[in-house]
């Protein structure tokens, strides 16, 4: 295959580029991105042992099914690697992506996920075994001698799998299903990338650098809507093609230069899209309407060509473009000797970047249950981002942070994820206007509670926290939060004294927010005092939690943090009768402010809610103990008469927002949140023209 576009520049490095590359390599080594020779040897040993296990497994099944002695002797399975290990960019402690290819009579559903699973479960060296049969790419996750393994399986249409099987050939795809094709894709893509880059060593160093950068800047995570390993590999490979003679320091700089100017959703492609006669769907927005809705297409180079970055949303694309701009700025300073490489890898201060956050707490009885429960919730977090984009017509932006945090004060297994929330720049919003996402969060919670492997103790809570209320356990030890400057506006202070029910406190921002909270609301009925029964339908076994009005108005410590417990209702719920609903709670929750309960139709809601149909599910609620200056810590179980879980997000601003209204996304109701691929021109080989402007600097 030939690349679709000519290189931008054939220029090689200058002496300064060679020097900067040496400095970059030194930085990467000192950052601990390379594993030791001993660890490399240990990985090889683990792969050798795993290879023996899968070969014995296939021979065992062949014997049990009555095949001849010769067939039993020839029975074989082949183990391949892909991902960072195959590309040669893995670091210390990284997992190994592996693929087992077996014969046609050994299937995935029973033979792989039951028989091989049981063999691994009985293997002393295997721990944390977690099958995920219903994933988009079915996988078995485990640790072998302490090394994390992701094992896929592909059954090809061969009675005997040769040891020298070449899975890059299209013939391997004959007479197999799409799940098997997806399982084979990782290996086929990795091999093709290494064939298409002009200099493998320069590619590896550049990719290692940019993966480290992406982790530091919080944009390395396919599951939450950013980019994963294969996405970054494809982007770096494309830049290597555009600058075939560049050294790593040049490639890093050109990477940011190219992708700050890239005209998304023009796709990134390493080669022309192939259309074989096998009939598998390939990415083609001319034929497939759904492909036109992808925001950041990064196309795999092996048949069947797919968009590897379909998880990207408008919000996560915005975050990544901002980070590309940051990287481009720093690289320009490095080239002018105004900055060092360490400046490029400064961590992103996520918990100082927004005023409002959603906190998603995930709780289970023990670590084993938490691993399963967290995997399910994390795989669905992207849906919460998409739903919020959909229900606010793109005006409210979410920044999901791909790292988890644990509260050490809790007595049970716990982790938490956070999302930054902000209004879309350039969107003019009326004074005091609110985004009502109560139904959005309720819909998300119901979907989470459909988990088919749910166990008692698996709980989920979605709550709103402001920047100053972020729990301390997310910050590194010794970290001191910056104290906001306080410049009190006397007019605002006067207004607050006239409308508030207490003394003026908090930052200028909170003062302005509180002032606006009273605008357009009946003064005799404060927003926080509204507590009415929910009108949402409730499942007979469901206890619907309280949640409420997310605003910038400070709340008292006596308000309670709501936990949505997915462990079944107190009525006829298995295992709920003897279970202590509050044992996982801690008095440290006092710092985590709750959601005020706000009923549907309350005067606090100034923007009509966009709610989807309620989905019945099983869950129960508990209110965690919270410190109160005048009352002891208490724990109260909610009943069916409690208000349904709703979240109202209020992002109020008094400042005039700049920008052009024409920039607001024009989104059809049925395709809310999607950006269409428009004006996409294809060349004679079926490859879209470059997404770069003609005036791109060399």
XYZ file of C-alpha atoms in Angstrom:
698
model
C 0.000 0.000 0.000
C 1.183 3.484 -0.752
C 0.485 6.490 1.393
C -2.196 8.794 0.092
C -0.386 12.125 0.359
C 3.102 13.258 -0.384
C 5.380 14.265 2.510
C 5.225 17.851 3.684
C 9.000 18.024 3.989
C 11.948 15.749 3.222
C 14.310 17.886 5.301
C 16.614 16.109 7.704
C 17.806 17.289 11.102
C 20.109 20.184 11.830
C 22.709 19.960 14.577
C 20.295 21.663 16.977
C 17.652 19.014 16.205
C 20.103 16.209 16.933
C 21.009 17.881 20.235
C 17.362 18.322 21.217
C 16.703 14.672 20.360
C 19.530 13.586 22.665
C 18.045 15.732 25.432
C 14.611 14.234 24.797
C 15.961 10.690 24.975
C 17.718 11.528 28.229
C 14.496 12.926 29.654
C 12.504 9.822 28.691
C 15.052 7.522 30.313
C 15.131 9.585 33.506
C 11.324 9.594 33.534
C 11.447 5.798 33.840
C 9.711 5.037 30.540
C 12.009 2.140 29.631
C 11.882 -1.211 31.386
C 14.996 -3.038 32.550
C 16.550 -5.990 30.747
C 15.437 -8.257 33.593
C 11.810 -7.197 33.220
C 11.976 -7.706 29.458
C 13.295 -11.226 29.989
C 10.537 -11.888 32.534
C 7.883 -10.869 30.022
C 9.320 -13.291 27.495
C 9.156 -16.092 30.056
C 5.529 -15.272 30.894
C 4.563 -15.304 27.215
C 6.325 -18.652 26.815
C 4.357 -20.162 29.703
C 1.075 -18.755 28.420
C 1.806 -20.123 24.957
C 2.252 -23.610 26.441
C -1.042 -23.321 28.356
C -3.096 -22.439 25.258
C -1.439 -25.158 23.172
C -2.233 -27.781 25.830
C -5.783 -26.430 26.059
C -6.389 -26.943 22.329
C -4.881 -30.432 22.410
C -7.104 -31.327 25.360
C -10.245 -30.178 23.506
C -9.148 -31.995 20.343
C -8.779 -35.225 22.301
C -12.137 -34.798 24.062
C -13.920 -34.378 20.732
C -12.735 -37.695 19.395
C -10.292 -36.571 16.734
C -7.601 -38.955 15.525
C -4.241 -39.294 17.235
C -2.620 -37.494 14.311
C -5.028 -34.566 14.676
C -4.319 -34.453 18.404
C -0.602 -34.381 17.657
C -0.991 -31.582 15.100
C -3.514 -29.580 17.138
C -2.124 -26.131 17.759
C -2.801 -22.608 18.948
C -0.602 -19.616 18.150
C -0.041 -16.673 20.499
C 0.458 -13.196 19.012
C 1.087 -9.863 20.689
C -0.165 -6.447 19.677
C -0.510 -2.971 21.160
C 2.403 -1.220 22.857
C 4.337 -4.459 23.379
C 4.229 -5.369 19.683
C 5.084 -1.797 18.665
C 8.038 -1.761 21.060
C 6.908 1.217 23.148
C 5.760 -0.469 26.362
C 7.119 0.713 29.689
C 7.664 -0.793 33.144
C 4.524 -2.422 34.514
C 2.620 -2.154 31.241
C 0.189 -4.898 30.312
C 0.714 -7.224 27.361
C -2.011 -7.400 24.725
C -2.136 -10.953 23.406
C -4.200 -12.853 20.855
C -4.659 -16.601 20.804
C -5.528 -17.991 17.358
C -7.102 -21.451 17.442
C -8.730 -23.922 15.042
C -12.303 -23.738 13.782
C -13.685 -26.313 16.224
C -12.537 -24.411 19.326
C -15.044 -21.631 19.993
C -14.989 -18.475 22.071
C -18.227 -18.741 24.044
C -17.655 -22.077 25.795
C -14.140 -23.282 25.053
C -12.387 -19.965 25.675
C -14.541 -18.269 28.313
C -15.378 -21.436 30.256
C -12.821 -24.194 29.679
C -9.697 -22.027 29.340
C -11.025 -19.715 32.043
C -11.227 -22.646 34.466
C -7.713 -23.764 33.528
C -6.342 -20.294 34.238
C -8.347 -20.038 37.475
C -6.645 -23.209 38.712
C -3.193 -21.971 37.719
C -1.332 -20.793 40.819
C 0.555 -18.049 38.979
C -2.679 -16.463 37.684
C -4.500 -13.811 39.725
C -7.246 -11.209 39.246
C -8.890 -13.247 36.484
C -11.678 -11.215 34.880
C -13.565 -12.455 31.802
C -15.355 -9.815 29.719
C -17.263 -11.868 27.134
C -19.751 -9.159 26.157
C -17.168 -6.453 25.388
C -16.939 -4.996 21.880
C -13.770 -7.055 21.634
C -14.275 -10.031 24.000
C -11.308 -10.313 26.362
C -9.993 -12.212 29.369
C -7.982 -10.043 31.754
C -5.628 -11.442 34.393
C -2.203 -11.218 35.938
C 0.367 -13.911 35.241
C 3.368 -13.835 37.566
C 2.258 -10.288 38.403
C 2.269 -9.116 34.772
C -1.062 -7.870 33.438
C -2.343 -9.771 30.408
C -5.252 -8.986 28.081
C -5.995 -12.187 26.173
C -8.248 -12.260 23.089
C -9.285 -15.301 21.099
C -9.887 -15.825 17.376
C -11.123 -19.069 15.875
C -10.065 -19.195 12.211
C -11.467 -21.476 9.521
C -8.598 -23.974 9.728
C -8.567 -27.445 11.278
C -4.863 -27.090 12.025
C -3.309 -23.694 12.786
C 0.251 -23.568 11.406
C 2.928 -22.199 13.732
C 4.008 -19.723 11.043
C 0.491 -18.379 10.417
C 0.607 -14.928 8.791
C -2.468 -13.098 10.063
C -1.689 -10.035 7.930
C -3.043 -11.942 4.927
C -6.721 -11.377 4.111
C -7.222 -15.131 3.776
C -7.277 -15.430 7.559
C -10.585 -13.510 7.540
C -12.521 -16.053 5.481
C -15.636 -17.517 7.088
C -15.364 -15.818 10.481
C -17.730 -13.509 12.371
C -17.257 -9.803 13.045
C -16.266 -10.327 16.694
C -13.402 -12.531 15.492
C -12.434 -9.919 12.904
C -12.233 -7.312 15.676
C -10.091 -9.665 17.742
C -7.670 -10.077 14.832
C -7.598 -6.366 14.019
C -5.193 -5.340 16.805
C -2.402 -7.597 15.550
C -3.053 -6.791 11.890
C -3.011 -3.050 12.576
C 0.200 -3.171 14.646
C 2.016 -5.094 11.909
C 0.758 -2.697 9.246
C 1.855 0.385 11.199
C 5.393 -0.945 11.438
C 5.370 -1.563 7.683
C 4.134 1.931 6.815
C 6.397 4.160 8.936
C 9.627 5.271 7.244
C 11.852 4.896 10.324
C 10.746 2.491 13.063
C 13.154 3.727 15.750
C 12.179 7.384 15.268
C 8.537 6.340 15.332
C 9.001 4.424 18.586
C 10.795 7.238 20.397
C 8.234 9.806 19.258
C 5.297 7.582 20.210
C 6.778 6.808 23.622
C 7.188 10.543 24.193
C 3.654 11.469 23.118
C 1.994 8.681 25.074
C 3.759 9.952 28.190
C 2.674 13.491 27.337
C -0.944 12.395 26.844
C -1.021 10.691 30.241
C 0.438 13.755 31.945
C -2.112 15.995 30.273
C -5.065 13.695 31.018
C -5.988 12.791 27.426
C -4.884 9.139 27.312
C -7.981 6.968 27.622
C -10.051 5.440 24.865
C -12.767 4.297 27.248
C -13.572 7.822 28.484
C -13.621 9.393 25.026
C -10.019 10.428 24.508
C -7.373 8.454 22.599
C -5.859 5.095 23.485
C -2.602 3.482 22.476
C -3.522 2.551 18.900
C -4.961 6.037 18.246
C -1.775 7.765 19.348
C 0.276 5.275 17.335
C -1.688 6.063 14.164
C -1.380 9.837 14.658
C 2.366 9.580 15.232
C 2.768 7.245 12.258
C 1.014 9.793 10.028
C 3.371 12.552 11.141
C 6.321 10.229 10.471
C 5.014 9.795 6.920
C 4.673 13.556 6.467
C 8.254 14.155 7.706
C 10.088 10.927 6.737
C 13.611 12.187 7.476
C 12.886 13.967 10.753
C 14.360 12.909 14.078
C 12.182 12.501 17.215
C 12.558 16.062 18.509
C 11.395 17.350 15.119
C 8.574 14.820 14.949
C 7.230 15.804 18.374
C 7.187 19.460 17.363
C 5.629 18.680 13.962
C 3.019 16.488 15.644
C 1.598 19.439 17.551
C 1.994 21.745 14.575
C 0.033 19.383 12.336
C -2.795 18.525 14.721
C -3.433 22.039 15.991
C -4.235 22.888 12.368
C -5.966 19.668 11.336
C -9.454 20.196 9.967
C -11.464 17.670 11.896
C -13.474 15.631 11.038
C -11.226 15.018 8.027
C -9.867 11.524 8.759
C -6.267 10.631 9.519
C -5.222 7.720 7.303
C -1.927 5.945 6.672
C -3.020 4.373 3.388
C -5.938 3.989 1.027
C -9.021 2.201 2.291
C -9.218 -1.311 0.879
C -12.509 -2.876 -0.067
C -12.143 -6.627 -0.341
C -14.818 -9.038 -1.493
C -15.260 -10.518 1.983
C -18.127 -8.167 2.686
C -17.060 -6.736 6.049
C -18.109 -3.102 6.587
C -15.366 -0.521 6.211
C -15.308 3.123 7.255
C -16.833 5.159 4.450
C -18.914 8.278 5.169
C -20.101 8.307 1.545
C -22.015 5.078 2.138
C -22.508 4.859 5.902
C -24.453 7.727 7.514
C -23.178 6.802 10.972
C -19.584 7.327 9.830
C -20.460 10.953 9.072
C -21.144 11.570 12.752
C -17.598 10.715 13.904
C -15.784 13.730 15.311
C -12.139 12.692 15.077
C -11.757 9.804 12.603
C -8.442 7.953 12.873
C -8.646 5.061 10.429
C -6.928 1.709 10.907
C -4.696 0.696 7.975
C -5.635 -3.008 7.813
C -8.748 -4.450 6.202
C -11.493 -3.978 7.244
C -10.536 -0.334 7.829
C -12.354 1.095 10.861
C -12.446 4.331 12.804
C -10.353 3.561 15.889
C -11.491 6.731 17.687
C -15.279 6.477 17.508
C -15.446 7.132 21.274
C -14.384 10.772 20.845
C -17.154 13.298 21.563
C -17.393 17.018 20.897
C -16.321 17.718 24.480
C -13.301 15.419 24.511
C -12.224 16.638 21.060
C -12.298 20.195 22.398
C -10.109 19.189 25.343
C -7.601 17.438 23.090
C -7.364 20.387 20.698
C -6.660 22.652 23.676
C -3.908 20.286 24.777
C -2.453 20.153 21.255
C -2.302 23.953 21.344
C -0.515 23.805 24.686
C 2.006 21.314 23.274
C 2.567 23.411 20.178
C 3.271 26.498 22.252
C 5.790 24.709 24.465
C 7.554 23.092 21.487
C 7.962 26.502 19.882
C 9.586 27.731 23.090
C 11.856 24.657 23.184
C 12.999 25.344 19.614
C 13.792 28.935 20.612
C 15.694 27.663 23.679
C 13.175 29.339 25.974
C 11.997 26.113 27.610
C 13.183 22.583 28.336
C 11.457 19.268 27.631
C 10.210 19.068 31.207
C 7.862 22.009 30.509
C 6.070 19.934 27.882
C 5.240 17.253 30.436
C 3.879 19.487 33.175
C 0.727 17.745 34.500
C -2.613 19.302 33.718
C -4.190 20.858 36.823
C -7.624 19.363 36.254
C -8.980 20.184 39.705
C -8.161 23.866 39.255
C -9.475 24.161 35.703
C -13.238 24.244 36.379
C -15.647 25.699 38.892
C -18.089 22.786 38.737
C -17.547 19.037 38.704
C -19.533 15.846 38.724
C -18.201 13.236 41.129
C -19.007 9.593 40.401
C -18.415 7.367 43.440
C -18.192 3.609 42.885
C -18.458 1.342 45.929
C -18.333 -2.423 46.433
C -17.974 -4.917 49.275
C -14.381 -5.904 48.429
C -11.622 -5.306 45.904
C -12.676 -8.191 43.670
C -16.235 -6.867 43.363
C -14.958 -3.321 42.894
C -12.768 -4.407 39.994
C -15.810 -5.837 38.189
C -18.189 -3.009 39.123
C -15.689 -0.273 38.302
C -14.936 -1.827 34.922
C -18.618 -1.715 34.041
C -19.190 1.845 35.279
C -16.013 3.160 33.655
C -17.017 1.624 30.331
C -20.292 3.588 30.510
C -18.946 6.968 31.691
C -18.539 8.069 28.092
C -22.294 7.675 27.711
C -22.864 10.229 30.459
C -20.755 12.734 28.512
C -22.682 12.023 25.312
C -26.047 12.266 27.044
C -25.183 15.625 28.611
C -24.048 16.934 25.218
C -27.253 15.648 23.656
C -29.640 17.006 26.258
C -28.038 20.471 26.387
C -27.636 20.728 22.608
C -23.879 20.984 22.977
C -24.046 24.076 25.175
C -22.775 22.300 28.275
C -19.348 20.715 27.909
C -17.953 17.838 29.925
C -14.337 17.039 30.566
C -14.124 13.482 31.912
C -10.860 12.925 33.748
C -9.527 9.425 33.000
C -7.981 8.787 36.404
C -9.599 7.186 39.415
C -9.166 8.182 43.050
C -9.808 6.272 46.250
C -10.921 7.586 49.623
C -8.671 5.835 52.169
C -11.043 6.682 55.015
C -13.783 4.432 53.665
C -14.054 0.986 55.192
C -15.090 -0.666 51.929
C -13.674 -0.815 48.403
C -14.139 2.571 46.741
C -13.007 4.678 43.821
C -14.211 7.919 42.272
C -14.112 9.561 38.853
C -14.594 13.252 38.141
C -15.911 15.340 35.252
C -15.268 19.042 34.761
C -18.310 21.050 33.619
C -18.372 24.316 31.706
C -20.491 26.269 29.284
C -19.476 26.203 25.637
C -17.491 29.299 24.787
C -19.300 31.687 22.503
C -22.755 30.561 23.587
C -24.758 33.425 25.014
C -26.867 32.287 27.933
C -29.439 34.386 29.723
C -28.766 35.606 33.214
C -29.537 32.871 35.703
C -30.268 30.256 33.041
C -29.839 26.686 34.212
C -29.049 23.445 32.445
C -31.431 20.804 33.685
C -29.685 17.423 33.454
C -31.678 15.654 36.115
C -33.239 13.292 33.623
C -29.868 12.812 31.946
C -28.174 11.580 35.092
C -31.225 9.529 36.026
C -31.125 7.810 32.635
C -27.413 7.123 33.045
C -27.910 5.670 36.520
C -30.631 3.355 35.335
C -28.408 2.058 32.550
C -25.585 1.432 35.001
C -27.909 -0.534 37.276
C -28.738 -2.938 34.449
C -25.373 -4.636 35.105
C -26.032 -8.366 34.740
C -23.313 -9.392 37.208
C -24.493 -7.069 39.979
C -23.849 -8.159 43.568
C -25.047 -6.777 46.912
C -22.824 -3.890 47.977
C -22.254 -2.516 44.477
C -23.265 1.126 44.773
C -23.090 4.220 42.608
C -23.400 7.898 43.534
C -23.368 10.886 41.186
C -23.004 14.205 42.966
C -22.014 17.777 42.261
C -18.968 19.390 43.838
C -17.493 22.805 43.344
C -13.812 23.405 42.986
C -13.376 24.389 46.618
C -15.258 21.246 47.693
C -13.102 18.719 45.836
C -12.221 15.998 48.377
C -8.691 16.157 49.739
C -7.815 12.580 48.750
C -7.516 13.517 45.063
C -4.540 15.765 45.773
C -0.995 14.489 46.364
C 0.300 14.560 49.902
C 1.561 17.987 50.866
C -0.330 19.733 48.077
C -1.700 23.148 49.007
C -4.600 24.512 47.065
C -4.195 28.068 45.746
C -6.289 30.543 47.677
C -8.543 32.612 45.397
C -8.109 36.365 45.442
C -10.943 38.245 47.044
C -11.872 41.561 45.458
C -15.294 42.409 46.853
C -17.575 44.456 44.648
C -19.432 46.806 47.012
C -22.523 46.955 44.836
C -22.749 43.177 44.800
C -22.186 43.113 48.537
C -25.041 45.521 49.028
C -27.296 43.461 46.789
C -26.421 40.297 48.661
C -27.131 41.844 52.019
C -30.551 42.803 50.730
C -31.447 39.387 49.298
C -29.529 36.741 51.217
C -30.612 35.116 54.442
C -27.273 35.540 56.112
C -23.890 37.221 56.091
C -21.942 37.704 52.880
C -19.376 34.926 52.536
C -17.368 33.219 49.836
C -15.505 34.337 46.762
C -16.682 37.082 44.387
C -17.779 34.366 41.976
C -19.957 32.709 44.559
C -21.371 36.084 45.554
C -22.420 36.761 41.990
C -23.836 33.266 41.629
C -25.863 33.573 44.822
C -27.214 36.906 43.659
C -28.411 35.356 40.445
C -29.928 32.421 42.298
C -32.618 34.752 43.590
C -33.330 36.309 40.208
C -36.679 35.298 38.780
C -37.530 33.148 41.814
C -40.273 33.774 44.297
C -38.471 35.360 47.248
C -40.893 33.710 49.656
C -39.857 30.263 48.493
C -36.071 29.865 48.530
C -34.764 27.356 46.034
C -33.149 25.087 48.590
C -36.331 24.713 50.589
C -38.236 23.018 47.774
C -38.612 19.313 48.580
C -41.430 17.451 46.881
C -42.134 13.903 45.911
C -40.821 12.831 42.533
C -43.299 12.089 39.783
C -40.905 9.732 38.013
C -42.065 6.120 37.728
C -40.402 3.879 40.307
C -39.664 0.198 39.931
C -41.354 -1.920 42.653
C -37.903 -2.988 43.900
C -36.352 0.407 43.415
C -35.650 3.092 45.950
C -34.910 6.263 44.088
C -32.274 8.524 45.656
C -32.370 12.198 46.257
C -30.183 14.516 44.328
C -30.641 18.041 43.329
C -29.778 21.510 42.350
C -26.215 22.094 41.276
C -25.513 25.735 41.725
C -22.749 27.972 42.922
C -24.540 28.836 46.144
C -22.612 27.693 49.228
C -24.362 24.987 51.251
C -24.219 24.157 54.912
C -22.362 21.209 56.339
C -25.638 19.843 57.607
C -26.733 19.006 54.099
C -26.372 15.373 53.268
C -24.454 13.537 50.588
C -26.644 11.126 48.681
C -25.440 7.684 47.693
C -27.306 5.695 45.089
C -27.039 2.101 46.194
C -27.380 -0.451 43.422
C -27.668 -3.312 45.838
C -31.407 -3.842 45.515
C -34.324 -2.402 47.431
C -35.121 -2.976 51.039
C -38.335 -4.586 49.892
C -37.847 -8.164 48.745
C -34.253 -7.416 47.883
C -31.873 -10.358 48.200
C -29.310 -9.863 50.897
C -30.539 -6.434 51.870
C -32.119 -7.386 55.171
C -28.927 -8.198 57.032
C -26.708 -5.731 55.314
C -25.424 -2.603 56.993
C -26.252 0.093 54.493
C -23.863 2.627 55.959
C -20.809 0.605 56.818
C -18.977 1.922 53.767
C -19.495 5.520 54.832
C -17.141 7.738 56.730
C -17.374 10.945 58.640
C -14.900 12.345 56.151
C -17.848 12.724 53.812
C -18.651 15.957 55.562
C -16.383 17.735 53.136
C -18.274 16.288 50.181
C -21.305 18.517 49.755
C -24.598 16.972 48.795
C -27.140 17.743 46.165
C -30.152 19.707 47.331
C -33.396 17.961 46.610
C -35.325 19.770 43.895
C -38.644 18.519 42.543
C -39.623 18.516 38.901
C -41.229 21.808 37.915
C -39.577 23.764 40.719
C -39.088 27.465 40.210
C -35.384 26.805 40.569
C -35.381 25.253 37.107
C -35.172 27.898 34.418
C -34.426 25.657 31.449
C -36.819 22.940 30.415
C -35.496 19.482 31.179
C -34.676 17.130 28.335
C -35.412 13.730 29.789
C -35.463 10.285 28.245
C -37.784 7.462 29.160
C -37.133 6.070 32.587
C -35.635 2.606 32.640
C -36.512 0.349 35.542
C -33.635 -1.136 37.473
C -32.691 -2.477 40.851
C -31.029 -0.205 43.394
C -31.430 1.100 46.909
C -30.340 4.344 48.476
C -28.639 5.334 51.638
C -27.640 8.690 53.027
C -24.093 8.637 54.254
C -23.226 9.999 57.694
C -22.305 13.665 57.595
C -20.833 15.874 60.248
C -23.049 18.602 61.609
C -21.876 21.317 63.956
C -25.045 20.959 66.030
C -26.067 17.340 65.587
C -24.375 13.952 65.782
C -23.557 11.927 62.684
C -26.607 10.051 61.428
C -27.434 7.590 58.691
C -30.926 7.541 57.259
C -32.273 5.049 54.729
C -34.528 6.560 52.112
C -37.945 5.134 51.310
C -40.044 4.870 48.181
C -41.619 8.211 49.100
C -38.282 9.985 48.770
C -37.806 12.127 45.719
C -36.351 10.445 42.631
C -32.732 10.980 41.780
C -32.367 14.095 39.718
C -29.466 16.453 39.096
C -29.956 20.059 38.125
C -26.823 21.727 36.854
C -26.849 25.476 37.244
C -23.986 27.321 35.658
C -24.756 31.006 36.093
C -22.606 33.826 34.839
C -22.976 37.581 34.898
C -20.190 38.374 32.525
C -20.847 39.026 28.869
C -19.686 36.018 26.922
C -17.799 36.768 23.756
C -17.855 34.766 20.568
C -19.996 34.375 17.511
C -23.365 32.712 17.836
C -22.856 31.305 14.358
C -20.263 29.012 15.882
C -22.933 27.245 17.919
C -23.416 23.704 16.717
C -26.542 23.323 14.562
C -27.652 19.893 15.657
C -30.705 17.955 14.528
C -32.737 16.609 17.435
C -32.232 12.983 16.531
C -28.487 13.441 16.055
C -27.781 15.801 18.943
C -24.116 16.156 19.825
C -22.870 14.857 16.481
C -20.717 16.769 14.028
C -21.311 15.762 10.453
C -18.465 15.087 8.091
C -19.079 17.843 5.603
C -17.295 18.833 2.414
C -15.206 15.685 2.552
C -13.427 15.329 -0.775
C -12.087 11.974 -1.868
C -9.197 11.404 -4.218
C -9.144 8.836 -6.987
C -7.898 6.165 -4.572
C -10.815 6.670 -2.210
C -8.699 8.571 0.350
C -9.953 11.950 1.599
C -7.732 14.902 0.846
C -5.507 16.238 3.590
C -7.097 17.790 6.624
C -4.301 20.353 6.729
C -4.509 23.930 5.480
C -2.414 24.684 2.419
C -0.354 27.232 4.324
C 0.886 24.701 6.908
C 4.440 25.522 7.908
C 7.142 23.039 7.028
